[in-house]
Amino acid sequence: MSHTSGVRVVTACGEIDLDSAPQLLDALTADDAAAQVTVVDLSGVTFMDSSGINALIAAHHAAQRHGGRLRLAAPSPAVSETLGIVGLTEVIPCHPTLRDALAV
């Protein structure tokens, strides 16, 4: 996790599933009020199941409660397809690169 000018970047990697989703949610909701924007760098994520989707939704709601926003960045084609199928990209902005997510 890193902070850059009010933006927190959380880098996820590997598989986000029932075992790892709670750690992702903890990282995304830790210190909620510290950053107005949290960017989730998904470039290292190879797989995401419904547990990961639920963690992202919960983090999105937590950020909104604290007046913040969540952004997704650089998902692999497989993860991007999963996010699109469930409609998450209609709710949480998803950017093709980390640079794009940070530039908004």
Tab-separated table of N, CA and C in Angstrom:
chain	number	residue	atom	x	y	z
A	1	MET	N	0.853	-1.167	0.000
A	1	MET	CA	0.000	0.000	0.000
A	1	MET	C	0.898	1.230	0.000
A	2	SER	N	0.524	2.233	-0.782
A	2	SER	CA	1.265	3.484	-0.816
A	2	SER	C	0.288	4.651	-0.889
A	3	HIS	N	0.769	5.812	-0.471
A	3	HIS	CA	-0.040	7.033	-0.522
A	3	HIS	C	0.668	8.049	-1.405
A	4	THR	N	-0.075	8.673	-2.309
A	4	THR	CA	0.465	9.719	-3.164
A	4	THR	C	-0.557	10.835	-3.251
A	5	SER	N	-0.240	11.979	-2.669
A	5	SER	CA	-1.092	13.175	-2.712
A	5	SER	C	-2.580	12.880	-2.510
A	6	GLY	N	-2.906	12.271	-1.373
A	6	GLY	CA	-4.297	11.994	-1.047
A	6	GLY	C	-4.887	10.785	-1.727
A	7	VAL	N	-4.071	10.079	-2.502
A	7	VAL	CA	-4.527	8.870	-3.178
A	7	VAL	C	-3.777	7.682	-2.592
A	8	ARG	N	-4.528	6.706	-2.144
A	8	ARG	CA	-3.927	5.475	-1.627
A	8	ARG	C	-3.973	4.438	-2.739
A	9	VAL	N	-2.852	3.766	-2.961
A	9	VAL	CA	-2.792	2.696	-3.952
A	9	VAL	C	-2.604	1.380	-3.214
A	10	VAL	N	-3.523	0.455	-3.444
A	10	VAL	CA	-3.432	-0.891	-2.877
A	10	VAL	C	-3.172	-1.834	-4.039
A	11	THR	N	-2.056	-2.542	-3.967
A	11	THR	CA	-1.675	-3.462	-5.032
A	11	THR	C	-2.062	-4.878	-4.636
A	12	ALA	N	-2.914	-5.475	-5.426
A	12	ALA	CA	-3.348	-6.857	-5.189
A	12	ALA	C	-2.611	-7.765	-6.163
A	13	CYS	N	-2.403	-9.021	-5.759
A	13	CYS	CA	-1.732	-9.946	-6.668
A	13	CYS	C	-2.191	-11.376	-6.406
A	14	GLY	N	-1.968	-12.216	-7.392
A	14	GLY	CA	-2.342	-13.622	-7.277
A	14	GLY	C	-3.829	-13.828	-7.460
A	15	GLU	N	-4.348	-14.821	-6.765
A	15	GLU	CA	-5.768	-15.154	-6.846
A	15	GLU	C	-6.525	-14.482	-5.713
A	16	ILE	N	-7.629	-13.847	-6.049
A	16	ILE	CA	-8.496	-13.264	-5.024
A	16	ILE	C	-9.723	-14.152	-4.952
A	17	ASP	N	-9.761	-14.923	-3.877
A	17	ASP	CA	-10.824	-15.910	-3.704
A	17	ASP	C	-11.267	-15.917	-2.248
A	18	LEU	N	-11.983	-16.937	-1.860
A	18	LEU	CA	-12.524	-17.031	-0.501
A	18	LEU	C	-11.435	-16.892	0.560
A	19	ASP	N	-10.243	-17.410	0.286
A	19	ASP	CA	-9.153	-17.342	1.262
A	19	ASP	C	-8.510	-15.963	1.348
A	20	SER	N	-8.370	-15.282	0.223
A	20	SER	CA	-7.622	-14.022	0.210
A	20	SER	C	-8.491	-12.761	0.206
A	21	ALA	N	-9.756	-12.879	-0.115
A	21	ALA	CA	-10.629	-11.703	-0.187
A	21	ALA	C	-10.709	-10.924	1.131
A	22	PRO	N	-10.747	-11.596	2.293
A	22	PRO	CA	-10.790	-10.815	3.537
A	22	PRO	C	-9.559	-9.921	3.728
A	23	GLN	N	-8.381	-10.400	3.321
A	23	GLN	CA	-7.175	-9.574	3.432
A	23	GLN	C	-7.258	-8.371	2.495
A	24	LEU	N	-7.809	-8.582	1.303
A	24	LEU	CA	-7.978	-7.459	0.378
A	24	LEU	C	-8.928	-6.431	0.970
A	25	LEU	N	-10.039	-6.890	1.503
A	25	LEU	CA	-11.001	-5.964	2.106
A	25	LEU	C	-10.373	-5.209	3.268
A	26	ASP	N	-9.612	-5.901	4.104
A	26	ASP	CA	-8.930	-5.229	5.214
A	26	ASP	C	-7.996	-4.136	4.703
A	27	ALA	N	-7.232	-4.443	3.662
A	27	ALA	CA	-6.302	-3.454	3.105
A	27	ALA	C	-7.049	-2.264	2.513
A	28	LEU	N	-8.180	-2.526	1.887
A	28	LEU	CA	-8.935	-1.455	1.238
A	28	LEU	C	-9.703	-0.587	2.219
A	29	THR	N	-10.043	-1.131	3.370
A	29	THR	CA	-10.837	-0.366	4.334
A	29	THR	C	-10.015	0.121	5.518
A	30	ALA	N	-8.751	-0.240	5.580
A	30	ALA	CA	-7.891	0.234	6.667
A	30	ALA	C	-7.746	1.741	6.555
A	31	ASP	N	-7.928	2.411	7.673
A	31	ASP	CA	-7.711	3.851	7.702
A	31	ASP	C	-8.548	4.565	6.643
A	32	ASP	N	-9.841	4.263	6.619
A	32	ASP	CA	-10.757	4.779	5.594
A	32	ASP	C	-10.681	6.285	5.372
A	33	ALA	N	-10.518	7.035	6.431
A	33	ALA	CA	-10.579	8.487	6.299
A	33	ALA	C	-9.272	9.095	5.804
A	34	ALA	N	-8.216	8.306	5.683
A	34	ALA	CA	-6.903	8.849	5.339
A	34	ALA	C	-6.789	9.285	3.882
A	35	ALA	N	-7.500	8.665	2.994
A	35	ALA	CA	-7.375	8.994	1.571
A	35	ALA	C	-8.750	9.229	0.972
A	36	GLN	N	-8.849	10.240	0.152
A	36	GLN	CA	-10.109	10.507	-0.538
A	36	GLN	C	-10.340	9.507	-1.658
A	37	VAL	N	-9.250	9.041	-2.249
A	37	VAL	CA	-9.339	8.104	-3.361
A	37	VAL	C	-8.457	6.901	-3.061
A	38	THR	N	-9.008	5.719	-3.254
A	38	THR	CA	-8.225	4.490	-3.166
A	38	THR	C	-8.253	3.835	-4.534
A	39	VAL	N	-7.064	3.570	-5.062
A	39	VAL	CA	-6.922	2.893	-6.345
A	39	VAL	C	-6.465	1.471	-6.071
A	40	VAL	N	-7.178	0.514	-6.636
A	40	VAL	CA	-6.807	-0.893	-6.492
A	40	VAL	C	-6.078	-1.305	-7.762
A	41	ASP	N	-4.776	-1.552	-7.634
A	41	ASP	CA	-3.967	-1.997	-8.766
A	41	ASP	C	-4.163	-3.502	-8.910
A	42	LEU	N	-4.873	-3.894	-9.950
A	42	LEU	CA	-5.200	-5.304	-10.181
A	42	LEU	C	-4.275	-5.961	-11.199
A	43	SER	N	-3.203	-5.297	-11.584
A	43	SER	CA	-2.340	-5.815	-12.650
A	43	SER	C	-1.725	-7.170	-12.319
A	44	GLY	N	-1.554	-7.472	-11.044
A	44	GLY	CA	-0.963	-8.747	-10.652
A	44	GLY	C	-1.972	-9.816	-10.290
A	45	VAL	N	-3.255	-9.530	-10.467
A	45	VAL	CA	-4.303	-10.489	-10.107
A	45	VAL	C	-4.560	-11.418	-11.288
A	46	THR	N	-4.458	-12.710	-11.022
A	46	THR	CA	-4.638	-13.707	-12.082
A	46	THR	C	-6.032	-14.311	-12.106
A	47	PHE	N	-6.761	-14.190	-10.994
A	47	PHE	CA	-8.087	-14.801	-10.876
A	47	PHE	C	-8.859	-14.065	-9.804
A	48	MET	N	-10.165	-13.886	-10.023
A	48	MET	CA	-11.024	-13.298	-9.000
A	48	MET	C	-12.377	-13.985	-9.052
A	49	ASP	N	-12.819	-14.486	-7.885
A	49	ASP	CA	-14.145	-15.095	-7.822
A	49	ASP	C	-15.113	-14.131	-7.137
A	50	SER	N	-16.289	-14.618	-6.823
A	50	SER	CA	-17.324	-13.759	-6.237
A	50	SER	C	-16.907	-13.180	-4.893
A	51	SER	N	-16.024	-13.855	-4.182
A	51	SER	CA	-15.535	-13.317	-2.908
A	51	SER	C	-14.755	-12.028	-3.138
A	52	GLY	N	-13.954	-12.012	-4.183
A	52	GLY	CA	-13.211	-10.804	-4.526
A	52	GLY	C	-14.134	-9.686	-4.975
A	53	ILE	N	-15.133	-10.037	-5.768
A	53	ILE	CA	-16.130	-9.053	-6.202
A	53	ILE	C	-16.825	-8.452	-4.988
A	54	ASN	N	-17.234	-9.307	-4.056
A	54	ASN	CA	-17.904	-8.823	-2.844
A	54	ASN	C	-16.992	-7.925	-2.019
A	55	ALA	N	-15.704	-8.244	-1.954
A	55	ALA	CA	-14.757	-7.403	-1.218
A	55	ALA	C	-14.660	-6.021	-1.863
A	56	LEU	N	-14.618	-5.976	-3.186
A	56	LEU	CA	-14.554	-4.686	-3.878
A	56	LEU	C	-15.830	-3.873	-3.658
A	57	ILE	N	-16.973	-4.532	-3.684
A	57	ILE	CA	-18.243	-3.834	-3.437
A	57	ILE	C	-18.284	-3.285	-2.015
A	58	ALA	N	-17.877	-4.096	-1.048
A	58	ALA	CA	-17.863	-3.645	0.351
A	58	ALA	C	-16.901	-2.472	0.529
A	59	ALA	N	-15.741	-2.534	-0.115
A	59	ALA	CA	-14.773	-1.439	-0.021
A	59	ALA	C	-15.316	-0.173	-0.682
A	60	HIS	N	-16.015	-0.340	-1.785
A	60	HIS	CA	-16.640	0.796	-2.477
A	60	HIS	C	-17.649	1.485	-1.554
A	61	HIS	N	-18.491	0.698	-0.903
A	61	HIS	CA	-19.482	1.267	0.017
A	61	HIS	C	-18.805	1.931	1.213
A	62	ALA	N	-17.754	1.318	1.741
A	62	ALA	CA	-17.026	1.907	2.871
A	62	ALA	C	-16.405	3.242	2.466
A	63	ALA	N	-15.816	3.298	1.288
A	63	ALA	CA	-15.219	4.552	0.816
A	63	ALA	C	-16.286	5.637	0.687
A	64	GLN	N	-17.431	5.279	0.130
A	64	GLN	CA	-18.520	6.252	-0.022
A	64	GLN	C	-18.995	6.777	1.327
A	65	ARG	N	-19.078	5.899	2.323
A	65	ARG	CA	-19.516	6.329	3.660
A	65	ARG	C	-18.579	7.378	4.239
A	66	HIS	N	-17.310	7.329	3.860
A	66	HIS	CA	-16.314	8.268	4.379
A	66	HIS	C	-16.036	9.407	3.401
A	67	GLY	N	-16.889	9.540	2.393
A	67	GLY	CA	-16.723	10.613	1.428
A	67	GLY	C	-15.617	10.367	0.414
A	68	GLY	N	-15.189	9.128	0.303
A	68	GLY	CA	-14.109	8.795	-0.626
A	68	GLY	C	-14.612	8.052	-1.843
A	69	ARG	N	-13.657	7.659	-2.672
A	69	ARG	CA	-13.985	6.926	-3.898
A	69	ARG	C	-13.000	5.789	-4.086
A	70	LEU	N	-13.457	4.760	-4.748
A	70	LEU	CA	-12.629	3.612	-5.099
A	70	LEU	C	-12.499	3.586	-6.612
A	71	ARG	N	-11.301	3.285	-7.097
A	71	ARG	CA	-11.052	3.111	-8.531
A	71	ARG	C	-10.302	1.804	-8.723
A	72	LEU	N	-10.562	1.150	-9.832
A	72	LEU	CA	-9.857	-0.074	-10.185
A	72	LEU	C	-8.897	0.240	-11.321
A	73	ALA	N	-7.741	-0.438	-11.316
A	73	ALA	CA	-6.740	-0.166	-12.342
A	73	ALA	C	-6.103	-1.443	-12.859
A	74	ALA	N	-5.890	-1.473	-14.151
A	74	ALA	CA	-5.063	-2.466	-14.841
A	74	ALA	C	-5.450	-3.929	-14.626
A	75	PRO	N	-6.735	-4.247	-14.706
A	75	PRO	CA	-7.079	-5.669	-14.565
A	75	PRO	C	-6.613	-6.455	-15.792
A	76	SER	N	-6.244	-7.707	-15.562
A	76	SER	CA	-5.900	-8.588	-16.681
A	76	SER	C	-7.159	-8.816	-17.515
A	77	PRO	N	-7.021	-9.325	-18.730
A	77	PRO	CA	-8.219	-9.591	-19.534
A	77	PRO	C	-9.227	-10.505	-18.829
A	78	ALA	N	-8.754	-11.538	-18.150
A	78	ALA	CA	-9.668	-12.462	-17.463
A	78	ALA	C	-10.402	-11.765	-16.322
A	79	VAL	N	-9.673	-10.987	-15.530
A	79	VAL	CA	-10.300	-10.271	-14.414
A	79	VAL	C	-11.227	-9.184	-14.952
A	80	SER	N	-10.809	-8.500	-15.994
A	80	SER	CA	-11.651	-7.474	-16.610
A	80	SER	C	-12.970	-8.068	-17.099
A	81	GLU	N	-12.895	-9.247	-17.681
A	81	GLU	CA	-14.112	-9.915	-18.146
A	81	GLU	C	-15.040	-10.232	-16.979
A	82	THR	N	-14.475	-10.732	-15.887
A	82	THR	CA	-15.275	-11.035	-14.693
A	82	THR	C	-15.939	-9.772	-14.161
A	83	LEU	N	-15.176	-8.693	-14.055
A	83	LEU	CA	-15.726	-7.426	-13.561
A	83	LEU	C	-16.856	-6.934	-14.459
A	84	GLY	N	-16.684	-7.087	-15.748
A	84	GLY	CA	-17.706	-6.653	-16.697
A	84	GLY	C	-18.958	-7.502	-16.651
A	85	ILE	N	-18.780	-8.808	-16.533
A	85	ILE	CA	-19.929	-9.724	-16.504
A	85	ILE	C	-20.858	-9.404	-15.341
A	86	VAL	N	-20.267	-9.116	-14.175
A	86	VAL	CA	-21.102	-8.841	-13.000
A	86	VAL	C	-21.542	-7.377	-12.921
A	87	GLY	N	-21.076	-6.559	-13.867
A	87	GLY	CA	-21.496	-5.161	-13.898
A	87	GLY	C	-20.756	-4.250	-12.941
A	88	LEU	N	-19.667	-4.721	-12.371
A	88	LEU	CA	-18.952	-3.915	-11.385
A	88	LEU	C	-18.336	-2.664	-12.007
A	89	THR	N	-17.958	-2.751	-13.261
A	89	THR	CA	-17.359	-1.588	-13.924
A	89	THR	C	-18.382	-0.482	-14.177
A	90	GLU	N	-19.654	-0.782	-14.010
A	90	GLU	CA	-20.698	0.245	-14.102
A	90	GLU	C	-20.835	0.995	-12.784
A	91	VAL	N	-20.310	0.410	-11.714
A	91	VAL	CA	-20.438	0.984	-10.374
A	91	VAL	C	-19.129	1.615	-9.912
A	92	ILE	N	-18.027	0.928	-10.163
A	92	ILE	CA	-16.701	1.392	-9.753
A	92	ILE	C	-15.899	1.680	-11.020
A	93	PRO	N	-15.365	2.895	-11.158
A	93	PRO	CA	-14.578	3.203	-12.350
A	93	PRO	C	-13.389	2.250	-12.493
A	94	CYS	N	-13.195	1.758	-13.702
A	94	CYS	CA	-12.107	0.827	-13.987
A	94	CYS	C	-11.263	1.413	-15.116
A	95	HIS	N	-9.970	1.542	-14.868
A	95	HIS	CA	-9.051	2.168	-15.813
A	95	HIS	C	-8.070	1.137	-16.351
A	96	PRO	N	-7.658	1.281	-17.616
A	96	PRO	CA	-6.784	0.277	-18.217
A	96	PRO	C	-5.386	0.217	-17.612
A	97	THR	N	-4.921	1.328	-17.029
A	97	THR	CA	-3.590	1.342	-16.416
A	97	THR	C	-3.645	2.059	-15.070
A	98	LEU	N	-2.641	1.818	-14.251
A	98	LEU	CA	-2.534	2.516	-12.972
A	98	LEU	C	-2.347	4.010	-13.222
A	99	ARG	N	-1.544	4.347	-14.193
A	99	ARG	CA	-1.318	5.761	-14.518
A	99	ARG	C	-2.641	6.462	-14.841
A	100	ASP	N	-3.482	5.797	-15.631
A	100	ASP	CA	-4.787	6.382	-15.971
A	100	ASP	C	-5.643	6.583	-14.723
A	101	ALA	N	-5.632	5.604	-13.836
A	101	ALA	CA	-6.437	5.702	-12.612
A	101	ALA	C	-5.948	6.828	-11.713
A	102	LEU	N	-4.648	7.054	-11.699
A	102	LEU	CA	-4.088	8.119	-10.864
A	102	LEU	C	-4.290	9.500	-11.479
A	103	ALA	N	-4.453	9.555	-12.782
A	103	ALA	CA	-4.572	10.839	-13.482
A	103	ALA	C	-5.959	11.456	-13.382
A	104	VAL	N	-6.943	10.681	-12.995
A	104	VAL	CA	-8.329	11.173	-12.959
A	104	VAL	C	-8.523	12.079	-11.770
